[in-house]
Amino acid sequence: MDRTTGTSGFTGISGHVPLSPPTLADVAERAGVSRQTVSNAVNNPDLLRAETLVRVQQAIDELGYLPNRAARNLRTRASHLVGLRLSPVQEGTANAAMDRFVHSLVWTSREAGYHVLVFSGEGADPLEGYDDLVRSTAVDAFIVTDTYLGNPQATWLRQRRAPFVAFGRPWDDPEARHPWVDVDGAAGTELATRHLLDRGHTRIAWIGWRKDSRIGEDRRSGWSRALKERGLSTTGMASRVEDTVWSGRDASSHLLDEARPTAFVCASDTLAMGVLRTLAERGLHPGRDIAVVGFDDSQVAQVVYPGLTSVRQPLEEVAVAVVRALEDLLGVPTKVADGLLLTPDLTIRASSGA
């Protein structure tokens, strides 16, 4: 496909480029087979001999033929659409990790022959929008991204036998058998804490989310584990707050007064931005006077002065793994992939003394 003109690049016998895209009949003529053979090559390739299938596929590639998806959907009762619910952006946060994930997911899904249908969830009901899509069979499957403790989406979809893959572990149901992909938050914060320990810090404070956040507690465990491995105490060095810049500012101010840390590890870049604000208010320089590490490697972390060291989630790898799990789930025969836990990296910048 020519990206600048939108034409298929198929040249007919006379040498001109036709106004319409190549058809199934064009492929049949080029390959020297019947139209039914071309249809079988697209929809039922197992019915063809290997040499015939290769010849038809070569003609398809040469002509840039795209099968009529709408007609194929009528035969297979498949929409090739995957539903993804987006929640409103929370004010006062710096996290845009979901944007990276959605972009990667859309691209990877397209490569696999699927398109992502995004629907909104403006209200307080976490199930808003799902029922209409399930009833209308408008999508083949769903991708669930909110897997915090008590979220009813997974259970609701499972009860209705609606296929789905989760980005996030089944925190409230360890025995769940649906496919999921997640990032090892504890490994990320442990990596961040060890980075600070290796730079000579021994009083490293933690600012995380409230105790009912399983994701927050998971990330906190990495910080705690790294300190305890070095024989260092965590007593009085942690704070649990809401995920806002202002909460991070207030928590870091209190910890600086009471615990006297030389470094902070935060559960998000949003909280780390609050720490940077506190340091600015006190005339302290991040990285030189107090080290700061965030989580998510957001765009803000990349541009804020002097550059925020942050744990980077492999969201592109997550998207690829989610789509693979979807293909297994929607394939024939159906295969339910095992849960997959991916390890993040640490992007080091000046805020941690680099």
PDB file of N, CA and C in Angstrom, residues 245-293:
ATOM      1  N   VAL A 245       0.067  14.942  43.082  1.00  0.00           N
ATOM      2  CA  VAL A 245       1.278  15.721  43.302  1.00  0.00           C
ATOM      3  C   VAL A 245       1.261  16.341  44.689  1.00  0.00           C
ATOM      4  N   TRP A 246       0.092  16.837  45.100  1.00  0.00           N
ATOM      5  CA  TRP A 246       0.000  17.524  46.390  1.00  0.00           C
ATOM      6  C   TRP A 246       0.205  16.559  47.546  1.00  0.00           C
ATOM      7  N   SER A 247      -0.262  15.316  47.401  1.00  0.00           N
ATOM      8  CA  SER A 247      -0.035  14.311  48.437  1.00  0.00           C
ATOM      9  C   SER A 247       1.449  13.986  48.544  1.00  0.00           C
ATOM     10  N   GLY A 248       2.121  13.885  47.405  1.00  0.00           N
ATOM     11  CA  GLY A 248       3.550  13.640  47.413  1.00  0.00           C
ATOM     12  C   GLY A 248       4.326  14.777  48.047  1.00  0.00           C
ATOM     13  N   ARG A 249       3.868  15.992  47.811  1.00  0.00           N
ATOM     14  CA  ARG A 249       4.502  17.180  48.408  1.00  0.00           C
ATOM     15  C   ARG A 249       4.370  17.151  49.924  1.00  0.00           C
ATOM     16  N   ASP A 250       3.162  16.906  50.410  1.00  0.00           N
ATOM     17  CA  ASP A 250       2.933  16.915  51.854  1.00  0.00           C
ATOM     18  C   ASP A 250       3.668  15.765  52.546  1.00  0.00           C
ATOM     19  N   ALA A 251       3.630  14.570  51.937  1.00  0.00           N
ATOM     20  CA  ALA A 251       4.276  13.409  52.544  1.00  0.00           C
ATOM     21  C   ALA A 251       5.787  13.582  52.618  1.00  0.00           C
ATOM     22  N   SER A 252       6.386  14.103  51.554  1.00  0.00           N
ATOM     23  CA  SER A 252       7.840  14.285  51.556  1.00  0.00           C
ATOM     24  C   SER A 252       8.268  15.363  52.537  1.00  0.00           C
ATOM     25  N   SER A 253       7.456  16.390  52.676  1.00  0.00           N
ATOM     26  CA  SER A 253       7.767  17.447  53.633  1.00  0.00           C
ATOM     27  C   SER A 253       7.782  16.891  55.056  1.00  0.00           C
ATOM     28  N   HIS A 254       6.798  16.061  55.369  1.00  0.00           N
ATOM     29  CA  HIS A 254       6.715  15.458  56.701  1.00  0.00           C
ATOM     30  C   HIS A 254       7.901  14.517  56.943  1.00  0.00           C
ATOM     31  N   LEU A 255       8.224  13.683  55.945  1.00  0.00           N
ATOM     32  CA  LEU A 255       9.327  12.730  56.114  1.00  0.00           C
ATOM     33  C   LEU A 255      10.670  13.447  56.258  1.00  0.00           C
ATOM     34  N   LEU A 256      10.860  14.528  55.531  1.00  0.00           N
ATOM     35  CA  LEU A 256      12.115  15.274  55.645  1.00  0.00           C
ATOM     36  C   LEU A 256      12.279  15.835  57.058  1.00  0.00           C
ATOM     37  N   ASP A 257      11.174  16.270  57.650  1.00  0.00           N
ATOM     38  CA  ASP A 257      11.237  16.831  59.004  1.00  0.00           C
ATOM     39  C   ASP A 257      11.416  15.761  60.069  1.00  0.00           C
ATOM     40  N   GLU A 258      10.763  14.628  59.889  1.00  0.00           N
ATOM     41  CA  GLU A 258      10.723  13.614  60.944  1.00  0.00           C
ATOM     42  C   GLU A 258      11.774  12.507  60.788  1.00  0.00           C
ATOM     43  N   ALA A 259      12.006  12.041  59.552  1.00  0.00           N
ATOM     44  CA  ALA A 259      12.873  10.872  59.346  1.00  0.00           C
ATOM     45  C   ALA A 259      14.244  11.227  58.777  1.00  0.00           C
ATOM     46  N   ARG A 260      14.387  12.422  58.246  1.00  0.00           N
ATOM     47  CA  ARG A 260      15.655  12.881  57.678  1.00  0.00           C
ATOM     48  C   ARG A 260      16.234  11.939  56.615  1.00  0.00           C
ATOM     49  N   PRO A 261      15.444  11.558  55.605  1.00  0.00           N
ATOM     50  CA  PRO A 261      15.994  10.686  54.559  1.00  0.00           C
ATOM     51  C   PRO A 261      16.928  11.467  53.631  1.00  0.00           C
ATOM     52  N   THR A 262      17.804  10.737  52.959  1.00  0.00           N
ATOM     53  CA  THR A 262      18.656  11.341  51.932  1.00  0.00           C
ATOM     54  C   THR A 262      18.164  10.982  50.530  1.00  0.00           C
ATOM     55  N   ALA A 263      17.134  10.117  50.466  1.00  0.00           N
ATOM     56  CA  ALA A 263      16.611   9.701  49.166  1.00  0.00           C
ATOM     57  C   ALA A 263      15.160   9.249  49.311  1.00  0.00           C
ATOM     58  N   PHE A 264      14.416   9.338  48.211  1.00  0.00           N
ATOM     59  CA  PHE A 264      13.022   8.904  48.156  1.00  0.00           C
ATOM     60  C   PHE A 264      12.829   7.943  46.987  1.00  0.00           C
ATOM     61  N   VAL A 265      12.070   6.869  47.241  1.00  0.00           N
ATOM     62  CA  VAL A 265      11.546   6.022  46.173  1.00  0.00           C
ATOM     63  C   VAL A 265      10.027   6.166  46.220  1.00  0.00           C
ATOM     64  N   CYS A 266       9.427   6.425  45.066  1.00  0.00           N
ATOM     65  CA  CYS A 266       7.988   6.710  45.021  1.00  0.00           C
ATOM     66  C   CYS A 266       7.259   5.679  44.155  1.00  0.00           C
ATOM     67  N   ALA A 267       5.989   5.437  44.484  1.00  0.00           N
ATOM     68  CA  ALA A 267       5.177   4.462  43.758  1.00  0.00           C
ATOM     69  C   ALA A 267       4.751   4.970  42.391  1.00  0.00           C
ATOM     70  N   SER A 268       4.949   6.254  42.108  1.00  0.00           N
ATOM     71  CA  SER A 268       4.563   6.821  40.810  1.00  0.00           C
ATOM     72  C   SER A 268       5.364   8.082  40.547  1.00  0.00           C
ATOM     73  N   ASP A 269       5.418   8.480  39.298  1.00  0.00           N
ATOM     74  CA  ASP A 269       6.043   9.758  38.950  1.00  0.00           C
ATOM     75  C   ASP A 269       5.245  10.927  39.511  1.00  0.00           C
ATOM     76  N   THR A 270       3.934  10.720  39.661  1.00  0.00           N
ATOM     77  CA  THR A 270       3.098  11.774  40.237  1.00  0.00           C
ATOM     78  C   THR A 270       3.574  12.125  41.646  1.00  0.00           C
ATOM     79  N   LEU A 271       3.791  11.101  42.474  1.00  0.00           N
ATOM     80  CA  LEU A 271       4.263  11.348  43.837  1.00  0.00           C
ATOM     81  C   LEU A 271       5.683  11.917  43.821  1.00  0.00           C
ATOM     82  N   ALA A 272       6.511  11.440  42.891  1.00  0.00           N
ATOM     83  CA  ALA A 272       7.875  11.964  42.792  1.00  0.00           C
ATOM     84  C   ALA A 272       7.869  13.437  42.412  1.00  0.00           C
ATOM     85  N   MET A 273       6.902  13.853  41.584  1.00  0.00           N
ATOM     86  CA  MET A 273       6.789  15.272  41.247  1.00  0.00           C
ATOM     87  C   MET A 273       6.473  16.099  42.481  1.00  0.00           C
ATOM     88  N   GLY A 274       5.685  15.530  43.399  1.00  0.00           N
ATOM     89  CA  GLY A 274       5.416  16.216  44.655  1.00  0.00           C
ATOM     90  C   GLY A 274       6.669  16.377  45.493  1.00  0.00           C
ATOM     91  N   VAL A 275       7.546  15.350  45.487  1.00  0.00           N
ATOM     92  CA  VAL A 275       8.813  15.444  46.203  1.00  0.00           C
ATOM     93  C   VAL A 275       9.683  16.543  45.596  1.00  0.00           C
ATOM     94  N   LEU A 276       9.755  16.606  44.284  1.00  0.00           N
ATOM     95  CA  LEU A 276      10.546  17.643  43.621  1.00  0.00           C
ATOM     96  C   LEU A 276      10.034  19.045  43.980  1.00  0.00           C
ATOM     97  N   ARG A 277       8.734  19.167  44.126  1.00  0.00           N
ATOM     98  CA  ARG A 277       8.168  20.470  44.513  1.00  0.00           C
ATOM     99  C   ARG A 277       8.616  20.845  45.927  1.00  0.00           C
ATOM    100  N   THR A 278       8.591  19.872  46.840  1.00  0.00           N
ATOM    101  CA  THR A 278       9.051  20.131  48.202  1.00  0.00           C
ATOM    102  C   THR A 278      10.510  20.565  48.222  1.00  0.00           C
ATOM    103  N   LEU A 279      11.343  19.872  47.460  1.00  0.00           N
ATOM    104  CA  LEU A 279      12.763  20.223  47.418  1.00  0.00           C
ATOM    105  C   LEU A 279      12.960  21.636  46.886  1.00  0.00           C
ATOM    106  N   ALA A 280      12.195  22.003  45.855  1.00  0.00           N
ATOM    107  CA  ALA A 280      12.303  23.349  45.301  1.00  0.00           C
ATOM    108  C   ALA A 280      11.911  24.400  46.338  1.00  0.00           C
ATOM    109  N   GLU A 281      10.866  24.112  47.098  1.00  0.00           N
ATOM    110  CA  GLU A 281      10.410  25.051  48.126  1.00  0.00           C
ATOM    111  C   GLU A 281      11.439  25.232  49.232  1.00  0.00           C
ATOM    112  N   ARG A 282      12.254  24.206  49.464  1.00  0.00           N
ATOM    113  CA  ARG A 282      13.251  24.265  50.536  1.00  0.00           C
ATOM    114  C   ARG A 282      14.649  24.625  50.034  1.00  0.00           C
ATOM    115  N   GLY A 283      14.751  24.902  48.749  1.00  0.00           N
ATOM    116  CA  GLY A 283      16.047  25.266  48.196  1.00  0.00           C
ATOM    117  C   GLY A 283      17.014  24.101  48.096  1.00  0.00           C
ATOM    118  N   LEU A 284      16.485  22.886  48.021  1.00  0.00           N
ATOM    119  CA  LEU A 284      17.313  21.690  47.901  1.00  0.00           C
ATOM    120  C   LEU A 284      17.365  21.234  46.448  1.00  0.00           C
ATOM    121  N   HIS A 285      18.508  20.704  46.042  1.00  0.00           N
ATOM    122  CA  HIS A 285      18.700  20.300  44.647  1.00  0.00           C
ATOM    123  C   HIS A 285      18.542  18.789  44.523  1.00  0.00           C
ATOM    124  N   PRO A 286      17.587  18.305  43.680  1.00  0.00           N
ATOM    125  CA  PRO A 286      17.412  16.864  43.505  1.00  0.00           C
ATOM    126  C   PRO A 286      18.644  16.233  42.876  1.00  0.00           C
ATOM    127  N   GLY A 287      19.073  15.130  43.457  1.00  0.00           N
ATOM    128  CA  GLY A 287      20.248  14.434  42.943  1.00  0.00           C
ATOM    129  C   GLY A 287      21.525  14.828  43.654  1.00  0.00           C
ATOM    130  N   ARG A 288      21.598  16.073  44.087  1.00  0.00           N
ATOM    131  CA  ARG A 288      22.784  16.537  44.805  1.00  0.00           C
ATOM    132  C   ARG A 288      22.542  16.548  46.304  1.00  0.00           C
ATOM    133  N   ASP A 289      21.407  17.124  46.725  1.00  0.00           N
ATOM    134  CA  ASP A 289      21.073  17.172  48.150  1.00  0.00           C
ATOM    135  C   ASP A 289      20.203  15.980  48.566  1.00  0.00           C
ATOM    136  N   ILE A 290      19.186  15.705  47.772  1.00  0.00           N
ATOM    137  CA  ILE A 290      18.252  14.598  48.035  1.00  0.00           C
ATOM    138  C   ILE A 290      18.003  13.864  46.719  1.00  0.00           C
ATOM    139  N   ALA A 291      18.127  12.542  46.730  1.00  0.00           N
ATOM    140  CA  ALA A 291      17.872  11.747  45.529  1.00  0.00           C
ATOM    141  C   ALA A 291      16.389  11.379  45.454  1.00  0.00           C
ATOM    142  N   VAL A 292      15.867  11.310  44.226  1.00  0.00           N
ATOM    143  CA  VAL A 292      14.450  11.002  44.021  1.00  0.00           C
ATOM    144  C   VAL A 292      14.306  10.026  42.850  1.00  0.00           C
ATOM    145  N   VAL A 293      13.488   8.984  43.066  1.00  0.00           N
ATOM    146  CA  VAL A 293      13.185   8.027  42.003  1.00  0.00           C
ATOM    147  C   VAL A 293      11.677   7.848  41.918  1.00  0.00           C
TER     148      VAL A 293
END
